[in-house]
Coordinates of C-alpha atoms in Angstrom, one line a residue:
X1 CA -9.6 87.2 4.9
X2 CA -10.3 84.8 3.2
X3 CA -9.3 81.3 2.1
X4 CA -9.6 80.0 -0.5
X5 CA -10.6 76.3 -1.8
X6 CA -7.4 75.0 -2.3
X7 CA -5.8 76.2 0.8
X8 CA -8.9 75.0 3.0
X9 CA -8.2 71.4 1.2
X10 CA -4.8 71.4 1.9
X11 CA -5.0 72.6 5.6
X12 CA -7.7 69.8 6.0
X13 CA -4.9 67.2 3.6
X14 CA -2.1 67.8 6.0
X15 CA -3.8 67.9 9.5
X16 CA -5.1 64.0 8.4
X17 CA -1.4 63.6 7.1
X18 CA -0.4 64.2 11.3
X19 CA -3.1 60.9 11.4
X20 CA -0.9 58.4 10.2
X21 CA 2.7 59.0 12.0
X22 CA 3.5 55.8 13.0
X23 CA 2.2 53.7 10.6
X24 CA 4.6 56.2 7.8
X25 CA 7.1 55.8 10.6
X26 CA 6.9 51.1 10.2
X27 CA 6.7 51.1 6.3
X28 CA 10.0 52.7 6.7
X29 CA 11.1 50.4 9.3
X30 CA 9.5 47.7 6.9
X31 CA 10.7 49.1 3.9
X32 CA 14.6 49.2 5.3
X33 CA 14.4 45.8 6.9
X34 CA 12.8 44.3 3.0
X35 CA 15.3 45.9 1.6
X36 CA 18.3 44.8 3.2
X37 CA 17.1 41.3 3.5
X38 CA 15.8 40.8 0.4
X39 CA 19.3 42.2 -0.4
X40 CA 21.2 39.7 1.4
X41 CA 19.4 36.6 0.4
X42 CA 20.1 37.8 -3.4
X43 CA 23.8 38.2 -2.0
X44 CA 24.0 35.2 -0.6
X45 CA 22.8 33.3 -3.8
X46 CA 24.5 34.8 -6.0
X47 CA 27.9 34.4 -4.7
X48 CA 27.9 31.5 -1.8
X49 CA 24.8 28.9 -3.6
X50 CA 25.8 28.7 -7.2
X51 CA 25.4 25.7 -7.0
X52 CA 21.7 24.6 -8.8
X53 CA 19.9 23.0 -6.5
X54 CA 16.0 21.8 -7.0
X55 CA 14.9 22.7 -2.8
X56 CA 16.8 26.5 -3.8
X57 CA 15.0 27.2 -6.7
X58 CA 12.4 29.4 -5.4
X59 CA 14.1 30.6 -3.4
X60 CA 16.1 34.2 -5.1
X61 CA 13.0 34.0 -6.9
X62 CA 10.6 35.2 -4.1
X63 CA 13.3 37.3 -2.8
X64 CA 13.4 39.3 -5.5
X65 CA 9.6 39.0 -6.2
X66 CA 9.7 40.1 -2.5
X67 CA 12.2 43.2 -2.8
X68 CA 9.7 44.2 -6.1
X69 CA 7.1 44.9 -3.8
X70 CA 8.7 46.6 -1.3
X71 CA 10.4 48.7 -3.9
X72 CA 6.9 50.0 -5.6
X73 CA 4.4 49.2 -2.2
X74 CA 5.9 51.4 0.4
X75 CA 6.6 54.2 -1.7
X76 CA 3.1 54.6 -3.0
X77 CA 1.7 53.7 0.3
X78 CA 3.4 56.6 1.9
X79 CA 1.9 58.9 -1.1
X80 CA -1.1 57.6 -0.1
X81 CA -0.8 58.7 3.8
X82 CA 1.1 61.8 2.4
X83 CA -1.8 62.9 0.8
X84 CA -4.7 61.6 2.4
X85 CA -7.7 63.4 1.3
X86 CA -6.1 64.9 -1.5
X87 CA -4.5 61.8 -4.1
X88 CA -5.7 63.0 -7.8
X89 CA -3.3 61.1 -9.9
X90 CA -5.6 58.3 -11.4
X91 CA -3.1 57.0 -13.7
X92 CA -1.7 56.1 -9.8
X93 CA -4.3 55.4 -8.5
X94 CA -5.0 52.6 -11.1
X95 CA -2.0 50.8 -12.9
X96 CA 0.9 51.6 -10.3
X97 CA -2.0 50.3 -7.8
X98 CA -2.2 46.8 -10.0
X99 CA 1.4 46.4 -11.0
X100 CA 1.7 46.4 -7.0
X101 CA -0.4 44.3 -6.2
X102 CA 0.7 41.6 -8.6
X103 CA 4.6 41.1 -7.2
X104 CA 2.5 41.3 -3.8
X105 CA 0.1 38.2 -4.3
X106 CA 2.8 36.3 -6.7
X107 CA 4.8 36.6 -2.9
X108 CA 2.0 34.8 -1.3
X109 CA 1.4 32.2 -4.9
X110 CA 5.3 32.0 -4.6
X111 CA 5.5 30.8 -0.3
X112 CA 2.2 27.8 -1.7
X113 CA 4.7 26.6 -4.0
X114 CA 7.4 26.7 -2.0
X115 CA 5.3 25.3 1.1
X116 CA 4.6 22.3 -0.8
X117 CA 7.2 22.0 -2.9
X118 CA 9.3 21.7 0.4
X119 CA 6.3 18.5 1.7
X120 CA 7.2 16.5 -1.0
X121 CA 10.0 16.5 -0.4
X122 CA 10.1 16.2 3.2
X123 CA 7.3 13.8 3.9
X124 CA 6.6 12.2 0.2
X125 CA 10.9 11.6 -0.7
X126 CA 9.3 8.9 -3.4
X127 CA 6.5 10.4 -4.7
X128 CA 6.1 12.8 -6.7
X129 CA 8.0 15.9 -7.1
X130 CA 8.1 19.3 -9.0
X131 CA 11.0 18.6 -11.7
X132 CA 12.4 22.1 -14.1
X133 CA 9.7 21.9 -16.3
X134 CA 7.1 21.7 -13.9
X135 CA 8.6 24.7 -11.4
X136 CA 9.8 27.1 -15.0
X137 CA 5.8 26.9 -15.7
X138 CA 4.6 27.5 -12.0
X139 CA 6.5 30.5 -12.4
X140 CA 4.8 31.4 -15.2
X141 CA 1.6 30.5 -13.6
X142 CA 1.8 32.6 -10.4
X143 CA 2.3 35.8 -11.8
X144 CA -0.5 34.9 -14.1
X145 CA -3.0 33.7 -11.1
X146 CA -1.6 37.1 -10.1
X147 CA -2.5 39.3 -12.5
X148 CA -5.4 37.8 -12.6
X149 CA -6.2 38.3 -9.0
X150 CA -5.9 42.0 -9.3
X151 CA -7.1 42.9 -12.4
X152 CA -10.1 44.2 -11.2
X153 CA -8.2 47.2 -9.5
X154 CA -7.6 48.5 -12.6
X155 CA -11.9 48.5 -13.9
X156 CA -12.9 49.5 -10.3
X157 CA -10.0 51.8 -8.6
X158 CA -11.4 55.0 -9.1
X159 CA -10.2 58.8 -7.6
X160 CA -13.2 59.0 -4.7
X161 CA -14.8 62.5 -3.8
X162 CA -14.8 63.2 0.5
X163 CA -16.8 65.9 1.4
X164 CA -16.7 67.5 4.1
X165 CA -18.9 70.0 5.4
X166 CA -17.8 71.3 8.1
X167 CA -15.1 72.7 6.0
X168 CA -17.0 73.2 2.9
X169 CA -14.7 71.8 1.0
X170 CA -14.2 67.8 -1.5
X171 CA -11.3 65.6 -0.5
X172 CA -10.1 62.6 -2.9
X173 CA -8.5 59.2 -1.9
X174 CA -8.0 56.1 -4.7
X175 CA -10.1 53.3 -3.9
X176 CA -12.9 51.5 -4.6
X177 CA -16.8 52.9 -3.8
X178 CA -18.1 49.6 -2.4
X179 CA -21.2 51.1 0.0
X180 CA -22.4 53.1 -3.8
X181 CA -25.0 50.7 -5.3
X182 CA -24.9 50.5 -8.7
X183 CA -24.6 47.3 -11.3
X184 CA -21.3 47.8 -10.2
X185 CA -22.0 46.6 -6.4
X186 CA -21.7 42.6 -6.4
X187 CA -19.4 42.3 -8.3
X188 CA -16.8 44.4 -6.3
X189 CA -18.1 42.6 -2.8
X190 CA -17.9 39.5 -5.1
X191 CA -14.3 40.2 -5.9
X192 CA -13.6 41.3 -1.9
X193 CA -14.7 37.8 -0.8
X194 CA -12.7 36.1 -3.8
X195 CA -9.0 37.8 -2.4
X196 CA -10.6 36.9 1.1
X197 CA -10.2 33.4 0.3
X198 CA -7.7 33.2 -2.1
X199 CA -5.6 34.7 1.7
X200 CA -7.2 31.9 3.4
X201 CA -6.2 29.6 1.6
X202 CA -2.8 30.0 1.4
X203 CA -3.1 31.2 4.8
X204 CA -4.0 27.3 5.6
X205 CA -2.0 25.7 3.0
X206 CA 1.2 27.0 5.0
X207 CA -0.2 26.3 8.4
X208 CA -1.5 22.1 7.2
X209 CA 1.7 21.0 5.4
X210 CA 4.3 22.7 7.3
X211 CA 2.8 21.3 10.7
X212 CA 2.9 18.5 8.3
X213 CA 6.3 18.6 7.7
X214 CA 7.5 20.0 11.1
X215 CA 6.1 16.4 12.5
X216 CA 7.9 14.6 10.1
X217 CA 11.0 16.2 10.9
X218 CA 10.1 15.3 14.1
X219 CA 9.9 12.1 14.2
X220 CA 12.9 11.5 12.0
X221 CA 14.7 13.4 15.0
X222 CA 13.6 11.5 17.6
X223 CA 14.2 8.4 15.5
X224 CA 17.3 9.5 14.5
X225 CA 18.2 9.9 18.6
X226 CA 16.1 6.3 19.3
X227 CA 18.8 4.7 16.7
X228 CA 22.3 6.7 18.6
X229 CA 21.3 5.9 22.0
X230 CA 21.1 2.4 20.9
X231 CA 24.5 2.7 19.5
X232 CA 26.1 4.1 22.4
X233 CA 24.4 1.8 25.0
X234 CA 25.1 -1.2 22.9
X235 CA 28.9 0.2 23.0
X236 CA 28.6 0.6 26.3
X237 CA 27.6 -3.2 27.0
X238 CA 30.1 -4.7 24.2
X239 CA 32.7 -2.0 26.2
X240 CA 32.1 -3.5 29.6
X241 CA 31.5 -6.9 28.7
X242 CA 35.8 -6.8 26.8
X243 CA 36.7 -5.4 30.5
X244 CA 34.8 -7.6 32.6
X245 CA 37.0 -10.4 30.0
X246 CA 40.3 -8.9 30.2
X247 CA 39.6 -8.9 33.9
X248 CA 39.2 -12.7 33.9
X249 CA 42.2 -13.1 32.0
X250 CA 43.9 -11.4 34.3
X251 CA 43.3 -12.9 37.2
X252 CA 43.4 -15.9 36.0
X253 CA 47.6 -15.3 34.6
X254 CA 48.0 -13.9 38.1
X255 CA 47.0 -17.0 39.3
X256 CA 49.0 -18.8 37.0
X257 CA 51.9 -16.5 37.1
X258 CA 51.7 -17.2 41.1
X259 CA 51.9 -20.8 40.2
X260 CA 54.7 -20.7 38.9
X261 CA 56.6 -18.7 41.7
X262 CA 55.6 -21.5 44.2
X263 CA 56.3 -23.8 42.1
X264 CA 59.7 -22.2 41.9
X265 CA 60.4 -22.0 44.8
X266 CA 60.0 -25.0 46.2
X267 CA 61.8 -26.9 43.6
X268 CA 64.3 -24.1 44.3
X269 CA 64.9 -25.3 48.0
X270 CA 64.7 -28.8 47.0
X271 CA 68.2 -28.7 44.9
X272 CA 69.6 -26.7 47.7
X273 CA 73.1 -28.6 48.2
X274 CA 73.7 -30.7 51.6
X275 CA 76.2 -29.6 53.6
X276 CA 79.3 -31.8 54.0
X277 CA 80.2 -32.8 57.4

């Protein structure tokens, strides 16, 4: 009995899906940890840290963006791994993937702006800082920048046919064909290099600024400990001087008391009555 093309495709898809089991397990763990961690951060900032602080301005926003990115990205990735060669939803491939990547890149950009804010506060405390106006503006800028970064996904992502000559069947995946030579090839490759450049730049910023922050904090701690040691040493020297002075005074007082006692004894002996004969 010959199987239909759809049955062969489903069998091939199932065979390929088994290869992603370990990947799927890690995705589920990532989903649980990501949702739990970001929800805890939001609850703590809502309940325990109600007082507004410019240094904590971006943290709950970053937690919310990460939460949305996790909630959207993990199910979509699982969808793609469950249907590795039978993914046919063009709308999800373009528009849902576009939204997912907006939150992903917004999270990356927020890490950069948070690091910049900490650098200014720690290493340049008396210089220009991110005011409330600039912090609010940066939120809009980060999301617009993220949207512009991933906008080409809407244009170039498509359902790509994957032929399997051995099974005489064609599968389907979501992606951009970077190997096909056409009028968009150079743009797609340029877009890939641009994405790589953006991620590398943000990573370098995180490494450099966090290194400067760590060095500044280390210097502050070292100077604080040095001052503390000097104060302890000065206090110890003062205590020794006070102890020495107290000992000298006590010794001098003892000599005076001894001298007075001797004089008193001599005086007493000299006043002893003479017996009458």
